[in-house]
Amino acid sequence: MMTCATVNLDLGSFGGALVTGEIKFLERNLPQYAREEAEKLVLQFYGIEGEFHPLAGERDLNYRVEASGKSYVFKISNEGDDEDVVNFQVEALRHIRAHDASLPVPDVFTDRDGSYYRRVTGSSGSSNIIRLVEYLEGVPAYDTKVSRKTCREIGRMMGRMDVALSSFYHHAARKNDHPWDTSNCLRFQPFVDHIAEADAREILNRVFDRYRDHVKPRLDRTRHQIIHHDAHSGNVIVDPDDHERITGLIDFGDMLHGPIVADLAVAADAASEHNPDLLTTIADVASGFDDSYPLTEDEIDLVFDVVVTRYALTAAITAARDALAPDEPPHLVSYEPYVTAVDALLKIGHEVGTRELRRTCRFPTYCPTTPDEASSNAIEDELLQKRHAYLGEKATHFYERPMHFERARGAYLYATDGHAYLDCYNNVPQVGHCNPHVVRAIARQAAALNTNTRYMYSSILEYAERLTGKLAPHLDACIFVNSGSEANDIAWQMAKIVTGNSGGLLMEDAYHGITGPIQEFSPSHPDTRLPPHLQGLLVPDTYRGPYREDTPDVAAKYAADADRAIADLATAGHKLAAFMIDSALCSSGVPDVPDTYMREVEQRVRAAGGLMICDEVQSGFGRMGQWWGHEFHGVKADIVTMGKPVGNGHPLGVIVTTAGILNRFIDATGLFSTFGGNTVACAAGNAVLDVIERDDLIENGRDVGDYLRARLHDLAATQPLIGNVRGTGMLAGLEFVTDREQRTPATKETLQLLELMRQRRVLVGKEGRDGNILKLRPPLVFEREHADQLVAALDDALKELV
Ligand code: PMP
């Protein structure tokens, strides 16, 4: 016979907390009531007479009662369970049923006095609480072959259960201390010593150590609430004729206040008893759970570890019971299958396991926080191979080997080597990578409605009103598309339709996009030849062009090239339809354009009957220290095109023009874009405007941009390779020369510099015909300290270059 009913768990100190406690786990101490006595109690208090069949239970004595076509469970609680704990269970069941009546949990019945439970004293002298609940028809999932679909259904049901319980609280939730409390599992680590096999001990200790050092601190920070915490396959009831249909969840005796992940982990570990492919089973349960109660990133990252821990806890409890209470009838047969499961999962590894769970629930790819170089290189090799195979070997990238990023925030991209890279290159995430407000707007709209402009919805109109409100009053109508290229394509079509002309002007090394007609507007690639209907203008570059900074009337000299170009078009039989201009002159290497140049060209364009298409894909949304680049140059736009930063990364392109132009164009073409201006894109667009406005990002861009250029000018004093510093707002160009007098392009050095900057974890890009210009377009959330980091890296890289 056992001598001790309780074990004092004084395990000393770990994790800074002293853990002591008394917990009953060695003896089940089942209530001693004969069937006749139970029958009498049910008759006395519930007025029910029926057939009684014993039911299994770990700590309660349970009878199934069949009476007048109805089935009940008569429960006689363990002597150790006080009224609070029973009240907790009754109230939880009532809450769940009230919250989500379709959840298959038992109803609870009142006795003749209207009470849900009462204390009685049995003939053996023990005092126990009795209650009557509904018997849920079906068979325990344990007795069936649990399919993958059933696993997902179990997950779904547990997710719904936890949604229902999320609005429930009971003061006894913290009192219900029991051995199966996963988050308190470290109390049981010492019992691992009772296991005979050294390798099993080693495996389990490894799990408990990891739990203490890595899992618990993170688990403690995840969502906690009252959870069922016992959805093993003996407690999940399924339809006898359709094992994939769940008809019940029973046994609320292990409920406690704990992490949601633990509820999922119990369900996952139990289901996996039936399936040797443990990881698939866990993933199925997790994805089902995630369907009805979306997991957070912190939670999905812990599921694998908590399942492993749960197995280890089960093994430890079972081993302890075997060793310390050999006479007690076993509840679980042996610790061995649990050790085997732990071993199998450890062989998969928490990183691979977590990656698979993330993939199943469509979380972004796992990005290890503590990477090991060898495994991240191996992953990259594989990706590179697939990249070559599926995207082509010529898919462009900037470095000797393309970088591997899986996540970003604000001004930083996080590579899978575990390091943060400062993004000074990419002008798409204008309001910062993964800006939370924009991300939420996209997600919320995607969850509500994603449709197109054939229907009415308010967000597109709110967006169009706000966007046109940022432009000159005559620009009052919008067309929405999906990219900058498309926007320019439409703008060019508009210009031809409205003017009836066919000729176009552009900068001689412009880039405006990828559609057929717009590729012709993009001679930035050295091999491109302009077709006869297009003419390129001399770039007004006073550092490298034919007219330098000290040339008198330099603006007029460059602008005069427009006369030449318009005349050449005429010779080729084309009257001018439009001049397409990127106000930032990005592909020309961000030259500082002489003050009146753009206005002087505009006059010539208008005189020739052409329109001004102002491509704001680069210069818009505050890049140049004010909302629009064409306003910076003081020109009037007929058509404005937008892309890249409009949706902060979500595909969205916009053409803004006058209502007159727009109507003539739609009349002529009947344009409709399936995705252009869809509800989700408009949510992104509105959110970008919100952030720019409320966080004063344009002012920030001006302030930090000026600071950055001032620091770059200072750097030029000690770094002779820097020939020229230029730009405006949060846009800077840095031209490298090997000889300042001759302004000899430092082409080779600039290429090396990109790689050296990458090694210093700063991303920059190069530009210009000679490839000797750094183009810096950081997000508008850039801070002075980011500018300092960029300048320090540049200084250091240039020193290495010398
Ligand atoms: N215009 C300019 C000035 C651009 O820089 C770009 C892209 N770099 C585009 C148009 C084309 O935009 P998208 O790649 O979205 O088609």
PDB file of C-alpha atoms in Angstrom, residues 325-496:
ATOM      1  CA  ALA A 325       3.225   4.110  -6.303  1.00  0.00           C
ATOM      2  CA  PRO A 326       3.706   0.693  -7.847  1.00  0.00           C
ATOM      3  CA  ASP A 327       0.528  -0.647  -6.220  1.00  0.00           C
ATOM      4  CA  GLU A 328      -1.737   2.064  -7.610  1.00  0.00           C
ATOM      5  CA  PRO A 329      -3.603   0.875 -10.724  1.00  0.00           C
ATOM      6  CA  PRO A 330      -1.850   2.464 -13.699  1.00  0.00           C
ATOM      7  CA  HIS A 331      -3.605   5.303 -15.458  1.00  0.00           C
ATOM      8  CA  LEU A 332      -1.140   5.449 -18.314  1.00  0.00           C
ATOM      9  CA  VAL A 333       0.611   2.239 -19.193  1.00  0.00           C
ATOM     10  CA  SER A 334       4.234   3.243 -19.434  1.00  0.00           C
ATOM     11  CA  TYR A 335       6.517   6.173 -20.006  1.00  0.00           C
ATOM     12  CA  GLU A 336       8.200   4.477 -22.958  1.00  0.00           C
ATOM     13  CA  PRO A 337       5.949   5.614 -25.836  1.00  0.00           C
ATOM     14  CA  TYR A 338       6.276   9.181 -24.603  1.00  0.00           C
ATOM     15  CA  VAL A 339      10.049   8.991 -24.511  1.00  0.00           C
ATOM     16  CA  THR A 340       9.952   7.560 -28.031  1.00  0.00           C
ATOM     17  CA  ALA A 341       7.769  10.440 -29.187  1.00  0.00           C
ATOM     18  CA  VAL A 342      10.097  12.996 -27.593  1.00  0.00           C
ATOM     19  CA  ASP A 343      13.049  11.323 -29.242  1.00  0.00           C
ATOM     20  CA  ALA A 344      11.354  11.349 -32.662  1.00  0.00           C
ATOM     21  CA  LEU A 345      10.484  15.032 -32.355  1.00  0.00           C
ATOM     22  CA  LEU A 346      13.953  15.984 -31.145  1.00  0.00           C
ATOM     23  CA  LYS A 347      15.381  14.233 -34.194  1.00  0.00           C
ATOM     24  CA  ILE A 348      13.211  16.463 -36.388  1.00  0.00           C
ATOM     25  CA  GLY A 349      14.448  19.416 -34.351  1.00  0.00           C
ATOM     26  CA  HIS A 350      12.533  22.434 -33.132  1.00  0.00           C
ATOM     27  CA  GLU A 351      13.734  24.583 -36.028  1.00  0.00           C
ATOM     28  CA  VAL A 352      12.547  22.263 -38.801  1.00  0.00           C
ATOM     29  CA  GLY A 353       9.416  21.452 -36.802  1.00  0.00           C
ATOM     30  CA  THR A 354       8.552  25.084 -36.272  1.00  0.00           C
ATOM     31  CA  ARG A 355       9.261  25.905 -39.894  1.00  0.00           C
ATOM     32  CA  GLU A 356       6.744  23.231 -40.928  1.00  0.00           C
ATOM     33  CA  LEU A 357       4.097  24.478 -38.510  1.00  0.00           C
ATOM     34  CA  ARG A 358       4.600  28.029 -39.754  1.00  0.00           C
ATOM     35  CA  ARG A 359       4.323  26.878 -43.352  1.00  0.00           C
ATOM     36  CA  THR A 360       1.102  24.984 -42.653  1.00  0.00           C
ATOM     37  CA  CYS A 361      -0.526  28.007 -41.049  1.00  0.00           C
ATOM     38  CA  ARG A 362       0.988  30.291 -43.726  1.00  0.00           C
ATOM     39  CA  PHE A 363       3.072  32.303 -41.345  1.00  0.00           C
ATOM     40  CA  PRO A 364       6.058  33.817 -43.140  1.00  0.00           C
ATOM     41  CA  THR A 365       9.071  31.559 -43.320  1.00  0.00           C
ATOM     42  CA  TYR A 366      10.818  30.987 -40.042  1.00  0.00           C
ATOM     43  CA  CYS A 367      13.715  33.324 -39.453  1.00  0.00           C
ATOM     44  CA  PRO A 368      15.917  31.891 -36.730  1.00  0.00           C
ATOM     45  CA  THR A 369      16.927  34.362 -34.067  1.00  0.00           C
ATOM     46  CA  THR A 370      20.036  32.394 -33.191  1.00  0.00           C
ATOM     47  CA  PRO A 371      21.129  31.015 -36.525  1.00  0.00           C
ATOM     48  CA  ASP A 372      23.982  28.697 -37.034  1.00  0.00           C
ATOM     49  CA  GLU A 373      26.001  29.615 -40.075  1.00  0.00           C
ATOM     50  CA  ALA A 374      26.348  26.139 -41.526  1.00  0.00           C
ATOM     51  CA  SER A 375      22.615  25.439 -41.577  1.00  0.00           C
ATOM     52  CA  SER A 376      21.717  28.872 -42.925  1.00  0.00           C
ATOM     53  CA  ASN A 377      24.292  28.460 -45.727  1.00  0.00           C
ATOM     54  CA  ALA A 378      22.852  25.085 -46.596  1.00  0.00           C
ATOM     55  CA  ILE A 379      19.347  26.555 -46.782  1.00  0.00           C
ATOM     56  CA  GLU A 380      20.615  29.377 -48.988  1.00  0.00           C
ATOM     57  CA  ASP A 381      22.394  26.997 -51.357  1.00  0.00           C
ATOM     58  CA  GLU A 382      19.163  25.152 -51.860  1.00  0.00           C
ATOM     59  CA  LEU A 383      17.220  28.379 -52.432  1.00  0.00           C
ATOM     60  CA  LEU A 384      19.791  29.587 -54.920  1.00  0.00           C
ATOM     61  CA  GLN A 385      19.530  26.384 -56.894  1.00  0.00           C
ATOM     62  CA  LYS A 386      15.751  26.665 -57.010  1.00  0.00           C
ATOM     63  CA  ARG A 387      16.009  30.364 -57.895  1.00  0.00           C
ATOM     64  CA  HIS A 388      18.161  29.519 -60.878  1.00  0.00           C
ATOM     65  CA  ALA A 389      15.839  26.729 -61.880  1.00  0.00           C
ATOM     66  CA  TYR A 390      12.524  28.546 -61.533  1.00  0.00           C
ATOM     67  CA  LEU A 391      13.360  32.241 -61.977  1.00  0.00           C
ATOM     68  CA  GLY A 392      16.228  31.851 -64.404  1.00  0.00           C
ATOM     69  CA  GLU A 393      19.942  32.247 -63.849  1.00  0.00           C
ATOM     70  CA  LYS A 394      19.760  35.830 -65.079  1.00  0.00           C
ATOM     71  CA  ALA A 395      17.264  37.002 -62.467  1.00  0.00           C
ATOM     72  CA  THR A 396      18.853  40.272 -61.373  1.00  0.00           C
ATOM     73  CA  HIS A 397      20.336  40.947 -57.963  1.00  0.00           C
ATOM     74  CA  PHE A 398      22.876  43.332 -56.525  1.00  0.00           C
ATOM     75  CA  TYR A 399      25.493  41.221 -54.837  1.00  0.00           C
ATOM     76  CA  GLU A 400      27.893  38.406 -55.530  1.00  0.00           C
ATOM     77  CA  ARG A 401      25.214  36.186 -54.085  1.00  0.00           C
ATOM     78  CA  PRO A 402      21.627  37.414 -53.636  1.00  0.00           C
ATOM     79  CA  MET A 403      20.750  38.147 -50.054  1.00  0.00           C
ATOM     80  CA  HIS A 404      18.181  36.075 -48.223  1.00  0.00           C
ATOM     81  CA  PHE A 405      15.609  38.046 -46.259  1.00  0.00           C
ATOM     82  CA  GLU A 406      12.463  36.768 -44.680  1.00  0.00           C
ATOM     83  CA  ARG A 407      11.435  39.733 -42.588  1.00  0.00           C
ATOM     84  CA  ALA A 408      11.796  43.449 -42.065  1.00  0.00           C
ATOM     85  CA  ARG A 409      10.655  46.299 -39.853  1.00  0.00           C
ATOM     86  CA  GLY A 410      11.034  50.057 -40.141  1.00  0.00           C
ATOM     87  CA  ALA A 411      14.403  50.902 -41.659  1.00  0.00           C
ATOM     88  CA  TYR A 412      15.814  47.369 -41.306  1.00  0.00           C
ATOM     89  CA  LEU A 413      15.677  44.123 -43.197  1.00  0.00           C
ATOM     90  CA  TYR A 414      16.531  40.999 -41.239  1.00  0.00           C
ATOM     91  CA  ALA A 415      18.610  38.461 -43.085  1.00  0.00           C
ATOM     92  CA  THR A 416      18.520  34.797 -42.294  1.00  0.00           C
ATOM     93  CA  ASP A 417      22.101  35.174 -41.085  1.00  0.00           C
ATOM     94  CA  GLY A 418      20.409  36.773 -38.078  1.00  0.00           C
ATOM     95  CA  HIS A 419      21.706  40.291 -38.746  1.00  0.00           C
ATOM     96  CA  ALA A 420      19.803  43.513 -39.272  1.00  0.00           C
ATOM     97  CA  TYR A 421      20.576  45.356 -42.501  1.00  0.00           C
ATOM     98  CA  LEU A 422      19.902  49.073 -42.747  1.00  0.00           C
ATOM     99  CA  ASP A 423      17.863  49.731 -45.865  1.00  0.00           C
ATOM    100  CA  CYS A 424      19.120  52.850 -47.618  1.00  0.00           C
ATOM    101  CA  TYR A 425      18.189  51.620 -51.053  1.00  0.00           C
ATOM    102  CA  ASN A 426      14.571  50.630 -51.380  1.00  0.00           C
ATOM    103  CA  ASN A 427      12.069  53.417 -51.966  1.00  0.00           C
ATOM    104  CA  VAL A 428       9.022  51.158 -51.863  1.00  0.00           C
ATOM    105  CA  PRO A 429       8.473  50.903 -48.087  1.00  0.00           C
ATOM    106  CA  GLN A 430       8.182  54.667 -47.816  1.00  0.00           C
ATOM    107  CA  VAL A 431       6.665  54.600 -44.320  1.00  0.00           C
ATOM    108  CA  GLY A 432       8.954  51.820 -43.118  1.00  0.00           C
ATOM    109  CA  HIS A 433       9.029  48.103 -43.826  1.00  0.00           C
ATOM    110  CA  CYS A 434       5.961  46.253 -42.611  1.00  0.00           C
ATOM    111  CA  ASN A 435       4.521  49.397 -41.112  1.00  0.00           C
ATOM    112  CA  PRO A 436       2.046  47.966 -38.568  1.00  0.00           C
ATOM    113  CA  HIS A 437      -0.755  50.388 -39.418  1.00  0.00           C
ATOM    114  CA  VAL A 438      -0.499  49.578 -43.129  1.00  0.00           C
ATOM    115  CA  VAL A 439      -0.222  45.857 -42.444  1.00  0.00           C
ATOM    116  CA  ARG A 440      -3.318  45.906 -40.246  1.00  0.00           C
ATOM    117  CA  ALA A 441      -5.260  47.907 -42.813  1.00  0.00           C
ATOM    118  CA  ILE A 442      -4.409  45.392 -45.536  1.00  0.00           C
ATOM    119  CA  ALA A 443      -5.210  42.392 -43.351  1.00  0.00           C
ATOM    120  CA  ARG A 444      -8.472  43.825 -42.042  1.00  0.00           C
ATOM    121  CA  GLN A 445      -9.700  44.748 -45.500  1.00  0.00           C
ATOM    122  CA  ALA A 446      -8.610  41.400 -46.968  1.00  0.00           C
ATOM    123  CA  ALA A 447     -10.638  39.694 -44.268  1.00  0.00           C
ATOM    124  CA  ALA A 448     -13.715  41.805 -45.015  1.00  0.00           C
ATOM    125  CA  LEU A 449     -13.940  42.239 -48.797  1.00  0.00           C
ATOM    126  CA  ASN A 450     -11.590  42.170 -51.766  1.00  0.00           C
ATOM    127  CA  THR A 451     -13.302  43.226 -54.949  1.00  0.00           C
ATOM    128  CA  ASN A 452     -13.013  45.698 -57.794  1.00  0.00           C
ATOM    129  CA  THR A 453     -14.269  48.971 -59.189  1.00  0.00           C
ATOM    130  CA  ARG A 454     -17.267  47.439 -60.902  1.00  0.00           C
ATOM    131  CA  TYR A 455     -18.919  47.882 -57.508  1.00  0.00           C
ATOM    132  CA  MET A 456     -19.198  50.816 -55.156  1.00  0.00           C
ATOM    133  CA  TYR A 457     -17.235  50.890 -51.949  1.00  0.00           C
ATOM    134  CA  SER A 458     -16.319  53.776 -49.770  1.00  0.00           C
ATOM    135  CA  SER A 459     -12.567  53.277 -49.368  1.00  0.00           C
ATOM    136  CA  ILE A 460     -11.705  53.988 -53.015  1.00  0.00           C
ATOM    137  CA  LEU A 461     -13.645  57.226 -52.890  1.00  0.00           C
ATOM    138  CA  GLU A 462     -12.100  58.241 -49.583  1.00  0.00           C
ATOM    139  CA  TYR A 463      -8.703  57.494 -51.071  1.00  0.00           C
ATOM    140  CA  ALA A 464      -9.302  59.325 -54.362  1.00  0.00           C
ATOM    141  CA  GLU A 465     -10.590  62.351 -52.470  1.00  0.00           C
ATOM    142  CA  ARG A 466      -7.591  62.414 -50.143  1.00  0.00           C
ATOM    143  CA  LEU A 467      -5.057  61.833 -52.904  1.00  0.00           C
ATOM    144  CA  THR A 468      -6.396  64.463 -55.277  1.00  0.00           C
ATOM    145  CA  GLY A 469      -6.575  66.793 -52.271  1.00  0.00           C
ATOM    146  CA  LYS A 470      -2.790  66.603 -52.064  1.00  0.00           C
ATOM    147  CA  LEU A 471      -2.393  67.791 -55.676  1.00  0.00           C
ATOM    148  CA  ALA A 472      -3.156  71.011 -57.556  1.00  0.00           C
ATOM    149  CA  PRO A 473      -6.947  71.596 -57.877  1.00  0.00           C
ATOM    150  CA  HIS A 474      -7.141  70.779 -61.586  1.00  0.00           C
ATOM    151  CA  LEU A 475      -5.848  67.250 -60.892  1.00  0.00           C
ATOM    152  CA  ASP A 476      -9.152  65.889 -59.655  1.00  0.00           C
ATOM    153  CA  ALA A 477      -9.771  62.412 -61.119  1.00  0.00           C
ATOM    154  CA  CYS A 478      -8.046  59.035 -60.719  1.00  0.00           C
ATOM    155  CA  ILE A 479      -7.578  55.717 -62.431  1.00  0.00           C
ATOM    156  CA  PHE A 480      -6.189  52.882 -60.359  1.00  0.00           C
ATOM    157  CA  VAL A 481      -3.878  50.189 -61.688  1.00  0.00           C
ATOM    158  CA  ASN A 482      -1.261  47.832 -60.219  1.00  0.00           C
ATOM    159  CA  SER A 483       2.169  49.272 -60.905  1.00  0.00           C
ATOM    160  CA  GLY A 484       4.137  52.295 -61.968  1.00  0.00           C
ATOM    161  CA  SER A 485       4.656  50.796 -65.422  1.00  0.00           C
ATOM    162  CA  GLU A 486       0.936  50.383 -65.956  1.00  0.00           C
ATOM    163  CA  ALA A 487       0.285  53.909 -64.727  1.00  0.00           C
ATOM    164  CA  ASN A 488       2.792  55.301 -67.244  1.00  0.00           C
ATOM    165  CA  ASP A 489       1.371  53.124 -69.990  1.00  0.00           C
ATOM    166  CA  ILE A 490      -2.129  54.504 -69.374  1.00  0.00           C
ATOM    167  CA  ALA A 491      -0.751  58.050 -69.113  1.00  0.00           C
ATOM    168  CA  TRP A 492       0.954  57.687 -72.484  1.00  0.00           C
ATOM    169  CA  GLN A 493      -2.229  56.303 -74.061  1.00  0.00           C
ATOM    170  CA  MET A 494      -4.156  59.236 -72.580  1.00  0.00           C
ATOM    171  CA  ALA A 495      -1.719  61.788 -73.945  1.00  0.00           C
ATOM    172  CA  LYS A 496      -1.971  60.350 -77.445  1.00  0.00           C
TER     173      LYS A 496
END
